[in-house]
Amino acid sequence: MRLLRVATCNLNQWAMDFDTNLRNVKESIARAKTAGAVVRIGPELELTGYGCEDHFLEQDTTAHAWECLKDILSGDYTDNILCSIGMPVIFKSVRYNCQVFCLNRKIIMIRPKMSLANDGNYREFRWFSAWSYKDELVDYQLPIDISEAISQETVPFGYGYIQFLDVALAAETCEELFTANAPRIDLAFSGVEVFMNASGSHHQLRKLNLRIDSIRNATRLCGGVYMYANQQGCDGARLYYDGCCCIAVNGDVVAQGSQFSLKDVEVLDALIDLDAVSSYRACVSSFREQASHVTKVPCVKVQYKLCQTFRNGMIPTDPIEIMYHCPEEEIAFGPSCWLWDYLRRSRASGFLLPLSGGADSSSVAAIVGCMCQLVIKDIEKGDEQVKADAMRIGQYKDGEFPTDSRELAKRLFYTVYMGTENSSEDTKSRAKRLAEEIGSFHFDVPIDSVVSAFLSLFERFTGKRPLYKVDGGSHTENLGLQNIQARVRMVLAFMMASLMPWVHNKSGFYLVLGSSNVDEGLRGYLTKYDCSSADINPIGSVSKQDLRAFLRWAAIHLQYSSLAEVEAAPPTAELEPIRTDYNQLDEVDMGMTYEELSIYGRLRKIFRCGPVSMFQNLCHRWCGRLSPLEVAEKVKHFYKYYAINRHKMTVLTPSYHAESYSPEDNRFDLRQFLYNTAWPFQFRKIDQLVQDIDKDGKWEDSTDVQSREHRAVRSAPGSGMGVVAAGSANPSAGL
């Protein structure tokens, strides 16, 4: 029996903070050695941080990575342990994303990444080139200072594996796990038993199972050991890397790390029986046949043993049940950890949130409350780093530290209800009760006087005073009056964030939190530079439907009971006067429901539909519910307002990335922001398709009864379909 103890890790790295990154790498190696591991894998680009982006184009970044590696190799960190360390390497004036394998203060091999991630949030081709040579390993001349420090001039560079006396190991890097023709296939046929994947994979709702399934299938089909390491935390941008390092053997997961954590370093180890890998492969005849005539893969031979032989008490690690969080837990824990990293690394003193008592701002408040709960739990578990950060941010005196989440929230979280004459007592009451449950320092600040001052000033130099639509005003007047309220709140929020610490004799500043959701961003149902404009937004790519489910979950599991009432209330902006015969509602204003918006968003982004293909798709999806003409009206209504409001995405507050149909303009959803809002060619094509369907008659024959029934249902109160007359007011359509 060949027994091999291996270790993988989650590391909370920070792009361009080489001190922090090096410290975490060293700590992870030390913990792996303490556990008895002889193989250690770290995350992708762990020395620089994955999110350096255009900093990778700077020679300094690569040079600093080599300096950090030199520091590691100069000590005893790699003594008797094979370490894979992620960093950029320049070879013949070409920059590669590499894993550098080190053992006993020497570099054994450098493996460049062969399949680069270049979609969604990833732009690796902007900074790196993919290694495409598979037939040989070439000599890489080490930098002079590294060469002198470790007495080594060259190292094998390229695609291949490392053959020890008792085990063969090889690398895959992040994206290579998901490619159709993955490197591990030929490597497995060449006898490689251990695969080491250094990854920089971000969190997205409902995504983890795809990653875990890929890891399990990688070893189920070819046999072997798969070691997966990942970054974890906010490394300086919109993404949260969700860790979940793991070790799989022959299709079973034997070790799994946390997906959401405040820890900077987490190390997992497992004892693996390599003979079980040989046995697994040998019993599959198709594997034997394919492996018997596979193309030879180059290798580096190392005269060194890594395995142990069996002795009493040494038991290979058993498979475990995989842990998955439900979407509500993902919304709670992912943004909470992201906010904590952002808070402690920005050196801010806390957060300020305009809390309206509605679903969105209440969700953000609950996430901050969850963050405080996580901090207290980690302090109770003895995490000294979390404790030190909490003491600094909360400005505790010597010897004091937080022991209660509500008391911690009081120190670092301000909530402000900025009501007007259009605000209801219900939202005011809900905001106050939620603030009390969380423990935030809560303010009730009426802003009517400020709004009135703007209107008086406007009237003084124009001679006109606008009226709300319900009072006889035009759509233009109605929109302008709503936007004044919204923008005043943004200015007040930033003023309070900068000055309230001074008022309370505290140092520093507070970060303003935004609370617009992904559906509002997609539709443009927000005022440019209102409370959607903030420093950061933890729910900016979470759908309204997911947020409502989160509120129901948080009311119970976070023990913020007032959230149940928040979730039950109909969404409203409360920017127009309340009348007995009129109450402003989001879905009426938008001309579509949040459920429909989620469908439009997924079709537009995930399934890459333009107006015509979206119409065709929805004709099939809503067959029997809506007629083709009604589907056409809905699609055109959506695309009209999408085009009108797309410019708002250019200034949207940086948001936690959680959803694959996010309309975020800066990194993820790259589209123009000046459109012909009439979409003449596309809408004409849709009209023609509707006419063709009507001429054919088949649609009406099969759906006319159901469609009439559906029209009756969706026009009823509470139906959730939100039929709205054309030309309905849109309080946020303007600039």
CSV table of C-alpha atoms in Angstrom, one decimal, residues 145-464:
chain,number,residue,atom,x,y,z
A,145,ASP,CA,18.9,36.7,-8.3
A,146,ILE,CA,16.8,33.5,-8.0
A,147,SER,CA,19.5,31.4,-9.7
A,148,GLU,CA,22.1,32.7,-7.3
A,149,ALA,CA,19.9,32.3,-4.3
A,150,ILE,CA,19.1,28.6,-4.9
A,151,SER,CA,22.1,27.6,-7.0
A,152,GLN,CA,20.0,26.5,-9.9
A,153,GLU,CA,20.3,28.0,-13.5
A,154,THR,CA,17.4,26.4,-15.4
A,155,VAL,CA,14.2,24.5,-14.8
A,156,PRO,CA,11.9,22.5,-17.2
A,157,PHE,CA,9.0,24.7,-18.5
A,158,GLY,CA,5.8,23.5,-20.2
A,159,TYR,CA,3.2,20.8,-20.3
A,160,GLY,CA,4.2,17.6,-18.6
A,161,TYR,CA,4.2,15.7,-15.3
A,162,ILE,CA,6.5,15.0,-12.4
A,163,GLN,CA,7.5,11.4,-12.0
A,164,PHE,CA,8.8,10.6,-8.5
A,165,LEU,CA,10.1,7.2,-7.5
A,166,ASP,CA,6.7,6.2,-6.1
A,167,VAL,CA,4.0,8.5,-7.6
A,168,ALA,CA,3.4,10.7,-10.7
A,169,LEU,CA,1.8,14.2,-10.2
A,170,ALA,CA,0.7,16.8,-12.7
A,171,ALA,CA,-1.1,20.2,-12.8
A,172,GLU,CA,-4.3,21.6,-14.1
A,173,THR,CA,-5.1,25.3,-13.6
A,174,CYS,CA,-8.7,26.5,-13.0
A,175,GLU,CA,-10.3,26.6,-16.5
A,176,GLU,CA,-8.6,23.4,-17.6
A,177,LEU,CA,-10.9,21.5,-15.3
A,178,PHE,CA,-13.9,22.5,-17.4
A,179,THR,CA,-12.5,22.1,-20.9
A,180,ALA,CA,-13.7,19.3,-23.2
A,181,ASN,CA,-10.2,18.0,-24.0
A,182,ALA,CA,-8.8,18.4,-20.6
A,183,PRO,CA,-5.0,17.8,-20.0
A,184,ARG,CA,-5.8,15.2,-17.3
A,185,ILE,CA,-7.1,12.8,-19.9
A,186,ASP,CA,-3.7,12.2,-21.5
A,187,LEU,CA,-2.0,12.6,-18.2
A,188,ALA,CA,-4.1,9.8,-16.7
A,189,PHE,CA,-3.3,7.5,-19.6
A,190,SER,CA,0.4,8.3,-19.0
A,191,GLY,CA,0.1,7.1,-15.4
A,192,VAL,CA,-0.4,10.3,-13.5
A,193,GLU,CA,-2.2,9.6,-10.3
A,194,VAL,CA,-2.4,13.0,-8.6
A,195,PHE,CA,-3.8,16.1,-10.3
A,196,MET,CA,-3.3,19.5,-8.6
A,197,ASN,CA,-5.7,22.3,-9.7
A,198,ALA,CA,-4.8,25.9,-8.6
A,199,SER,CA,-8.0,27.9,-9.1
A,200,GLY,CA,-9.4,31.5,-8.9
A,201,SER,CA,-13.1,30.7,-9.1
A,202,HIS,CA,-15.7,33.2,-8.0
A,203,HIS,CA,-19.0,32.7,-6.3
A,204,GLN,CA,-22.2,32.7,-8.2
A,205,LEU,CA,-25.6,31.6,-6.9
A,206,ARG,CA,-26.3,27.9,-7.5
A,207,LYS,CA,-22.9,27.4,-9.1
A,208,LEU,CA,-21.0,25.3,-6.7
A,209,ASN,CA,-22.6,22.0,-7.6
A,210,LEU,CA,-21.3,22.4,-11.2
A,211,ARG,CA,-17.7,22.8,-9.9
A,212,ILE,CA,-18.0,19.9,-7.5
A,213,ASP,CA,-19.5,17.7,-10.2
A,214,SER,CA,-16.7,18.5,-12.6
A,215,ILE,CA,-14.1,17.6,-9.9
A,216,ARG,CA,-15.8,14.3,-9.1
A,217,ASN,CA,-16.3,13.4,-12.7
A,218,ALA,CA,-12.6,14.1,-13.5
A,219,THR,CA,-11.6,11.3,-11.1
A,220,ARG,CA,-14.7,9.1,-11.8
A,221,LEU,CA,-13.9,8.8,-15.5
A,222,CYS,CA,-10.1,8.5,-15.3
A,223,GLY,CA,-9.5,7.5,-11.7
A,224,GLY,CA,-7.0,9.4,-9.6
A,225,VAL,CA,-6.6,12.0,-6.9
A,226,TYR,CA,-7.8,15.5,-7.6
A,227,MET,CA,-6.6,18.3,-5.3
A,228,TYR,CA,-8.5,21.6,-5.8
A,229,ALA,CA,-7.3,24.9,-4.2
A,230,ASN,CA,-9.1,28.2,-4.5
A,231,GLN,CA,-8.9,31.8,-3.4
A,232,GLN,CA,-11.5,32.9,-0.9
A,233,GLY,CA,-12.7,36.4,-0.2
A,234,CYS,CA,-12.7,39.8,-1.8
A,235,ASP,CA,-9.4,40.5,-3.4
A,236,GLY,CA,-10.2,44.1,-4.4
A,237,ALA,CA,-13.1,44.1,-6.8
A,238,ARG,CA,-16.6,42.9,-7.4
A,239,LEU,CA,-15.9,39.2,-7.2
A,240,TYR,CA,-16.1,37.0,-4.1
A,241,TYR,CA,-13.9,33.9,-4.5
A,242,ASP,CA,-15.8,31.2,-2.6
A,243,GLY,CA,-13.1,28.8,-1.6
A,244,CYS,CA,-14.4,25.3,-1.2
A,245,CYS,CA,-11.1,23.7,-1.7
A,246,CYS,CA,-11.4,19.9,-1.8
A,247,ILE,CA,-9.8,16.6,-2.4
A,248,ALA,CA,-11.5,13.9,-4.5
A,249,VAL,CA,-10.5,10.2,-5.1
A,250,ASN,CA,-12.0,8.0,-7.7
A,251,GLY,CA,-15.2,10.0,-7.9
A,252,ASP,CA,-15.6,10.5,-4.2
A,253,VAL,CA,-14.9,13.7,-2.2
A,254,VAL,CA,-12.8,12.9,0.9
A,255,ALA,CA,-12.3,16.5,2.1
A,256,GLN,CA,-14.1,19.8,1.5
A,257,GLY,CA,-13.3,23.3,2.8
A,258,SER,CA,-15.6,26.1,3.6
A,259,GLN,CA,-17.3,28.1,0.9
A,260,PHE,CA,-17.8,31.2,2.9
A,261,SER,CA,-15.4,32.2,5.7
A,262,LEU,CA,-13.7,35.1,7.4
A,263,LYS,CA,-10.5,33.1,7.8
A,264,ASP,CA,-7.4,34.2,5.8
A,265,VAL,CA,-6.0,30.7,5.7
A,266,GLU,CA,-7.7,27.3,5.6
A,267,VAL,CA,-5.8,24.1,5.0
A,268,LEU,CA,-7.3,20.6,4.4
A,269,ASP,CA,-5.4,17.4,4.3
A,270,ALA,CA,-6.2,13.8,3.5
A,271,LEU,CA,-4.4,10.5,3.5
A,272,ILE,CA,-4.7,8.8,0.1
A,273,ASP,CA,-4.2,5.1,-0.9
A,274,LEU,CA,-2.6,5.3,-4.3
A,275,ASP,CA,-3.0,1.6,-4.9
A,276,ALA,CA,-6.7,2.2,-4.8
A,277,VAL,CA,-6.2,4.5,-7.9
A,278,SER,CA,-4.3,1.8,-9.7
A,279,SER,CA,-6.9,-0.8,-8.9
A,280,TYR,CA,-9.7,1.5,-10.0
A,281,ARG,CA,-8.1,2.1,-13.4
A,282,ALA,CA,-7.0,-1.5,-14.0
A,283,CYS,CA,-10.6,-2.8,-13.6
A,284,VAL,CA,-11.9,-0.7,-16.5
A,285,SER,CA,-11.1,-2.4,-19.7
A,286,SER,CA,-11.7,0.7,-21.9
A,287,PHE,CA,-9.3,2.7,-19.8
A,288,ARG,CA,-6.6,0.0,-20.2
A,289,GLU,CA,-7.1,-0.1,-24.0
A,290,GLN,CA,-6.9,3.7,-24.4
A,291,ALA,CA,-3.9,4.0,-22.1
A,292,SER,CA,-2.0,1.3,-24.0
A,293,HIS,CA,-1.6,3.4,-27.1
A,294,VAL,CA,-1.8,7.0,-25.9
A,295,THR,CA,0.6,9.8,-27.1
A,296,LYS,CA,3.6,10.1,-24.8
A,297,VAL,CA,3.5,13.1,-22.4
A,298,PRO,CA,6.9,14.6,-21.4
A,299,CYS,CA,7.9,14.3,-17.8
A,300,VAL,CA,10.4,15.4,-15.2
A,301,LYS,CA,12.0,12.6,-13.2
A,302,VAL,CA,12.8,13.2,-9.5
A,303,GLN,CA,14.8,10.7,-7.5
A,304,TYR,CA,12.8,11.2,-4.4
A,305,LYS,CA,10.0,9.3,-2.5
A,306,LEU,CA,6.8,10.9,-1.3
A,307,CYS,CA,4.7,8.0,-0.2
A,308,GLN,CA,4.7,6.1,3.0
A,309,THR,CA,4.1,2.3,3.4
A,310,PHE,CA,1.2,1.0,5.5
A,311,ARG,CA,1.7,0.7,9.2
A,312,ASN,CA,-0.8,0.3,12.1
A,313,GLY,CA,-3.0,3.3,12.7
A,314,MET,CA,-2.7,4.8,9.2
A,315,ILE,CA,-6.1,4.8,7.7
A,316,PRO,CA,-6.9,6.4,4.3
A,317,THR,CA,-9.4,9.3,4.6
A,318,ASP,CA,-13.0,8.2,4.0
A,319,PRO,CA,-15.5,9.8,1.6
A,320,ILE,CA,-17.7,12.6,3.0
A,321,GLU,CA,-21.1,14.0,2.2
A,322,ILE,CA,-20.7,17.2,0.2
A,323,MET,CA,-22.0,20.3,1.9
A,324,TYR,CA,-24.1,22.7,-0.3
A,325,HIS,CA,-25.6,25.9,0.9
A,326,CYS,CA,-29.1,26.8,-0.2
A,327,PRO,CA,-29.4,30.0,-2.3
A,328,GLU,CA,-30.8,32.0,0.8
A,329,GLU,CA,-27.7,31.0,2.7
A,330,GLU,CA,-25.4,32.0,-0.2
A,331,ILE,CA,-27.0,35.4,-0.3
A,332,ALA,CA,-26.5,35.8,3.5
A,333,PHE,CA,-22.9,34.5,3.8
A,334,GLY,CA,-21.3,35.4,0.5
A,335,PRO,CA,-22.0,39.2,0.6
A,336,SER,CA,-21.4,39.2,4.3
A,337,CYS,CA,-17.8,37.9,3.9
A,338,TRP,CA,-17.3,40.2,1.0
A,339,LEU,CA,-18.4,43.2,3.0
A,340,TRP,CA,-16.1,42.3,5.9
A,341,ASP,CA,-13.1,42.0,3.6
A,342,TYR,CA,-14.0,45.3,2.0
A,343,LEU,CA,-14.5,47.0,5.3
A,344,ARG,CA,-11.2,45.9,6.9
A,345,ARG,CA,-9.1,46.4,3.8
A,346,SER,CA,-10.5,49.9,3.0
A,347,ARG,CA,-9.7,51.0,6.5
A,348,ALA,CA,-13.2,52.4,6.8
A,349,SER,CA,-14.9,52.6,10.2
A,350,GLY,CA,-18.2,51.1,9.2
A,351,PHE,CA,-21.2,51.2,6.9
A,352,LEU,CA,-24.1,53.6,6.4
A,353,LEU,CA,-27.3,52.5,4.7
A,354,PRO,CA,-30.3,54.5,3.7
A,355,LEU,CA,-32.9,52.1,5.1
A,356,SER,CA,-36.4,52.6,3.6
A,357,GLY,CA,-38.2,49.6,5.2
A,358,GLY,CA,-38.5,48.0,1.8
A,359,ALA,CA,-37.3,44.6,0.6
A,360,ASP,CA,-34.0,45.7,-1.0
A,361,SER,CA,-32.6,48.0,1.7
A,362,SER,CA,-33.8,45.6,4.4
A,363,SER,CA,-31.9,42.8,2.7
A,364,VAL,CA,-28.7,44.8,2.8
A,365,ALA,CA,-29.3,45.6,6.5
A,366,ALA,CA,-29.8,41.9,7.2
A,367,ILE,CA,-26.6,41.0,5.4
A,368,VAL,CA,-24.6,43.5,7.5
A,369,GLY,CA,-26.3,42.0,10.6
A,370,CYS,CA,-25.3,38.6,9.4
A,371,MET,CA,-21.7,39.9,8.9
A,372,CYS,CA,-21.7,41.0,12.6
A,373,GLN,CA,-22.9,37.6,13.7
A,374,LEU,CA,-20.2,35.8,11.7
A,375,VAL,CA,-17.5,38.1,13.2
A,376,ILE,CA,-18.7,37.3,16.8
A,377,LYS,CA,-18.8,33.5,16.0
A,378,ASP,CA,-15.2,33.5,14.7
A,379,ILE,CA,-14.0,35.5,17.7
A,380,GLU,CA,-15.7,32.9,20.0
A,381,LYS,CA,-13.8,30.2,18.0
A,382,GLY,CA,-10.5,31.9,18.7
A,383,ASP,CA,-9.7,33.6,15.4
A,384,GLU,CA,-7.2,36.3,16.4
A,385,GLN,CA,-7.1,38.0,13.0
A,386,VAL,CA,-10.9,38.5,13.0
A,387,LYS,CA,-10.7,39.7,16.6
A,388,ALA,CA,-8.0,42.2,15.9
A,389,ASP,CA,-9.8,43.6,12.8
A,390,ALA,CA,-13.0,43.9,14.8
A,391,MET,CA,-11.3,45.7,17.6
A,392,ARG,CA,-9.6,48.2,15.2
A,393,ILE,CA,-12.8,48.8,13.2
A,394,GLY,CA,-15.0,49.1,16.2
A,395,GLN,CA,-12.4,51.3,17.9
A,396,TYR,CA,-12.4,49.3,21.2
A,397,LYS,CA,-10.1,50.3,24.0
A,398,ASP,CA,-7.3,48.1,25.1
A,399,GLY,CA,-8.5,44.9,26.7
A,400,GLU,CA,-12.0,45.3,25.2
A,401,PHE,CA,-13.3,43.3,22.3
A,402,PRO,CA,-16.8,42.6,20.8
A,403,THR,CA,-18.8,39.8,22.3
A,404,ASP,CA,-22.3,40.6,21.0
A,405,SER,CA,-23.4,41.1,17.4
A,406,ARG,CA,-25.8,43.9,18.2
A,407,GLU,CA,-23.3,45.8,20.2
A,408,LEU,CA,-20.8,45.4,17.3
A,409,ALA,CA,-23.4,46.7,14.9
A,410,LYS,CA,-24.0,49.7,17.0
A,411,ARG,CA,-20.3,50.7,16.5
A,412,LEU,CA,-20.0,50.1,12.8
A,413,PHE,CA,-23.4,50.3,11.2
A,414,TYR,CA,-25.5,53.4,10.7
A,415,THR,CA,-29.0,53.1,9.2
A,416,VAL,CA,-31.0,56.2,8.1
A,417,TYR,CA,-34.7,56.4,7.3
A,418,MET,CA,-35.1,59.5,5.1
A,419,GLY,CA,-38.8,60.0,4.9
A,420,THR,CA,-41.0,62.5,3.0
A,421,GLU,CA,-44.6,63.4,3.1
A,422,ASN,CA,-45.0,60.5,0.6
A,423,SER,CA,-43.6,57.9,3.0
A,424,SER,CA,-45.9,55.7,5.0
A,425,GLU,CA,-45.9,54.9,8.7
A,426,ASP,CA,-45.6,51.2,7.8
A,427,THR,CA,-42.2,51.6,6.1
A,428,LYS,CA,-41.0,53.9,8.9
A,429,SER,CA,-42.0,51.5,11.5
A,430,ARG,CA,-40.4,48.5,9.7
A,431,ALA,CA,-37.1,50.3,9.3
A,432,LYS,CA,-37.0,51.2,13.0
A,433,ARG,CA,-37.8,47.7,14.2
A,434,LEU,CA,-35.3,46.0,11.9
A,435,ALA,CA,-32.6,48.4,13.0
A,436,GLU,CA,-33.4,47.5,16.6
A,437,GLU,CA,-33.1,43.8,15.9
A,438,ILE,CA,-29.8,44.2,14.1
A,439,GLY,CA,-28.4,46.7,16.6
A,440,SER,CA,-27.6,49.5,14.1
A,441,PHE,CA,-27.3,53.2,15.2
A,442,HIS,CA,-30.6,54.3,13.6
A,443,PHE,CA,-31.6,57.8,12.5
A,444,ASP,CA,-35.1,59.1,11.4
A,445,VAL,CA,-34.3,62.1,9.2
A,446,PRO,CA,-37.3,63.8,7.4
A,447,ILE,CA,-36.1,65.5,4.2
A,448,ASP,CA,-39.2,67.4,3.2
A,449,SER,CA,-37.6,70.7,4.1
A,450,VAL,CA,-34.7,70.0,1.8
A,451,VAL,CA,-37.0,68.9,-1.1
A,452,SER,CA,-39.0,72.0,-0.5
A,453,ALA,CA,-35.9,74.2,-0.7
A,454,PHE,CA,-35.0,72.8,-4.1
A,455,LEU,CA,-38.6,73.3,-5.4
A,456,SER,CA,-38.7,76.9,-4.0
A,457,LEU,CA,-35.4,77.6,-5.7
A,458,PHE,CA,-36.6,76.2,-9.0
A,459,GLU,CA,-39.8,78.2,-8.7
A,460,ARG,CA,-37.9,81.4,-8.0
A,461,PHE,CA,-35.9,81.3,-11.2
A,462,THR,CA,-38.5,79.7,-13.5
A,463,GLY,CA,-41.8,81.0,-12.1
A,464,LYS,CA,-43.3,77.5,-12.3
